[in-house]
Every structure is written in structure tokens, then in C-alpha cells.
Tab-separated table of C-alpha atoms in Angstrom:
chain	number	residue	atom	x	y	z
A	246	UNK	CA	-89.113	-8.160	11.632
A	247	UNK	CA	-88.755	-4.927	13.829
A	248	UNK	CA	-85.323	-6.057	14.920
A	249	UNK	CA	-84.200	-6.882	11.305
A	250	UNK	CA	-85.643	-3.551	10.078
A	251	UNK	CA	-83.614	-1.778	12.795
A	252	UNK	CA	-80.499	-3.459	11.972
A	253	UNK	CA	-80.920	-2.948	8.201
A	254	UNK	CA	-81.443	0.666	8.814
A	255	UNK	CA	-78.453	1.142	11.041
A	256	UNK	CA	-76.213	-0.653	8.412
A	257	UNK	CA	-77.682	1.503	5.615
A	258	UNK	CA	-76.735	4.698	7.619
A	259	UNK	CA	-73.246	3.470	8.694
A	260	UNK	CA	-72.572	2.950	4.905
A	261	UNK	CA	-73.395	6.581	4.269
A	262	UNK	CA	-71.061	7.612	7.298
A	263	UNK	CA	-68.295	5.370	6.022
A	264	UNK	CA	-68.382	7.179	2.730
A	265	UNK	CA	-68.578	10.715	4.585
A	266	UNK	CA	-65.262	9.652	6.338
A	267	UNK	CA	-63.442	8.323	3.390
A	268	UNK	CA	-64.216	11.818	1.689
A	269	UNK	CA	-62.408	13.959	4.249
A	270	UNK	CA	-59.590	11.322	4.710
A	271	UNK	CA	-58.965	11.500	0.900
A	272	UNK	CA	-59.101	15.265	0.852
A	273	UNK	CA	-56.603	15.534	3.593
A	274	UNK	CA	-54.339	12.881	1.850
A	275	UNK	CA	-54.525	14.892	-1.402
A	276	UNK	CA	-53.644	18.067	0.383
A	277	UNK	CA	-50.557	16.454	2.104
A	278	UNK	CA	-49.172	14.679	-1.108
A	279	UNK	CA	-49.878	17.099	-3.712
A	280	UNK	CA	-49.408	20.528	-1.887
A	281	UNK	CA	-47.693	20.214	1.372
A	282	UNK	CA	-44.985	18.238	0.537
A	283	UNK	CA	-43.805	20.728	-2.343
A	284	UNK	CA	-44.617	24.083	-0.598
A	285	UNK	CA	-41.404	24.370	1.133
A	286	UNK	CA	-39.153	24.653	-2.013
A	287	UNK	CA	-37.873	28.154	-2.491
A	288	UNK	CA	-37.152	30.444	-5.438
A	289	UNK	CA	-39.014	30.607	-8.893
A	290	UNK	CA	-39.080	26.694	-9.249
A	291	UNK	CA	-40.609	26.440	-5.971
A	292	UNK	CA	-43.350	28.938	-6.829
A	293	UNK	CA	-43.878	27.082	-10.262
A	294	UNK	CA	-44.060	23.692	-8.437
A	295	UNK	CA	-46.362	25.099	-5.670
A	296	UNK	CA	-48.960	26.245	-8.381
A	297	UNK	CA	-48.439	23.110	-10.149
A	298	UNK	CA	-49.021	21.021	-6.973
A	299	UNK	CA	-52.140	23.179	-6.168
A	300	UNK	CA	-53.502	22.487	-9.678
A	301	UNK	CA	-52.909	18.572	-8.937
A	302	UNK	CA	-54.541	19.039	-5.688
A	303	UNK	CA	-57.640	20.797	-7.087
A	304	UNK	CA	-58.303	18.476	-9.767
A	305	UNK	CA	-57.609	15.240	-8.024
A	306	UNK	CA	-59.707	16.561	-5.236
A	307	UNK	CA	-62.619	17.693	-7.426
A	308	UNK	CA	-62.805	14.786	-9.726
A	309	UNK	CA	-62.416	11.952	-6.941
A	310	UNK	CA	-64.793	13.541	-4.284
A	311	UNK	CA	-67.304	14.518	-6.775
A	312	UNK	CA	-67.561	10.853	-7.780
A	313	UNK	CA	-67.707	9.838	-4.187
A	314	UNK	CA	-70.487	12.562	-3.608
A	315	UNK	CA	-72.537	11.297	-6.491
A	316	UNK	CA	-71.920	7.805	-5.230
A	317	UNK	CA	-73.115	8.857	-1.834
A	318	UNK	CA	-76.218	10.581	-3.248
A	319	UNK	CA	-76.925	7.427	-5.156
A	320	UNK	CA	-76.814	5.034	-2.287
A	321	UNK	CA	-78.973	7.506	-0.038
A	322	UNK	CA	-81.576	7.531	-2.728
A	323	UNK	CA	-81.358	3.548	-3.160
A	324	UNK	CA	-81.720	3.504	0.551
A	325	UNK	CA	-84.869	5.391	0.716
A	326	UNK	CA	-86.406	3.553	-2.089
A	327	UNK	CA	-85.532	0.228	-1.043
A	328	UNK	CA	-85.352	0.288	2.794
A	329	UNK	CA	-87.934	2.752	3.502
A	330	UNK	CA	-90.315	2.031	1.007
A	331	UNK	CA	-90.330	-1.577	1.307
A	332	UNK	CA	-90.538	-1.368	5.051
A	333	UNK	CA	-93.561	0.779	5.117
A	334	UNK	CA	-95.735	-0.361	1.958
A	335	UNK	CA	-94.706	-4.078	1.002
A	336	UNK	CA	-96.635	-6.786	2.489
A	337	UNK	CA	-95.610	-10.484	1.360
A	338	UNK	CA	-99.113	-11.877	1.951
A	339	UNK	CA	-99.049	-14.107	-0.977
A	340	UNK	CA	-101.509	-12.307	-3.278
A	341	UNK	CA	-100.799	-12.921	-7.161
A	342	UNK	CA	-100.296	-9.572	-9.016
A	343	UNK	CA	-103.045	-8.892	-11.429
A	344	UNK	CA	-102.383	-6.223	-14.147
A	345	UNK	CA	-104.905	-3.671	-14.988
A	346	UNK	CA	-105.150	-4.920	-18.666
């Protein structure tokens, strides 16, 4: 049971770490595709396209990464409730539940 708990906790934290890595990689991809590809243009059109690219970059980054952050917070809270709580307080000793009323 101890070994299974260690494996479960490790897998749970690895899931959170993978979300964190995906967060940083998505931010760099959004920066490269929405802004850096268009920043080398010159003239008035280049300035307007650069500001438009920044608006796309900021909007996409904020929307997608906020969704991922919310998912990460939800998964961490779920992990704490399910993995930590069940490992510490649940005893599967076969006693039937009897409600108070």
C-alpha cells in the first residue's frame, strides 16, 4: 500500500509538472507565431501589423494560459482532496455506513 501511494503521488505531481511545461511552451509558440514573424516588417504597415500581432499574442496567451492555469488549480485541488485525504483518513475495513438520522 505504501508503494502504491508513492507511485500515485508521483504520477499526480508529474501531471501538474506537465501542465506547467505545456504552459511555458505555448507562451513561446504564441510569441513566435503572433509577434516575432511580423516584427521585421518596415513602414507604417509594419507598425500596424506589429501592434495587431501583439494584440493577437496578448489575447491568445491570456485566454489559453488562463484556461490552463484554472485547469492546473482544479487538478491540484482534486489531487489534494482525493489522493491526500483518501490516503490519510479512509480505512476500507468493511464497516457499513449508518447515517445519523
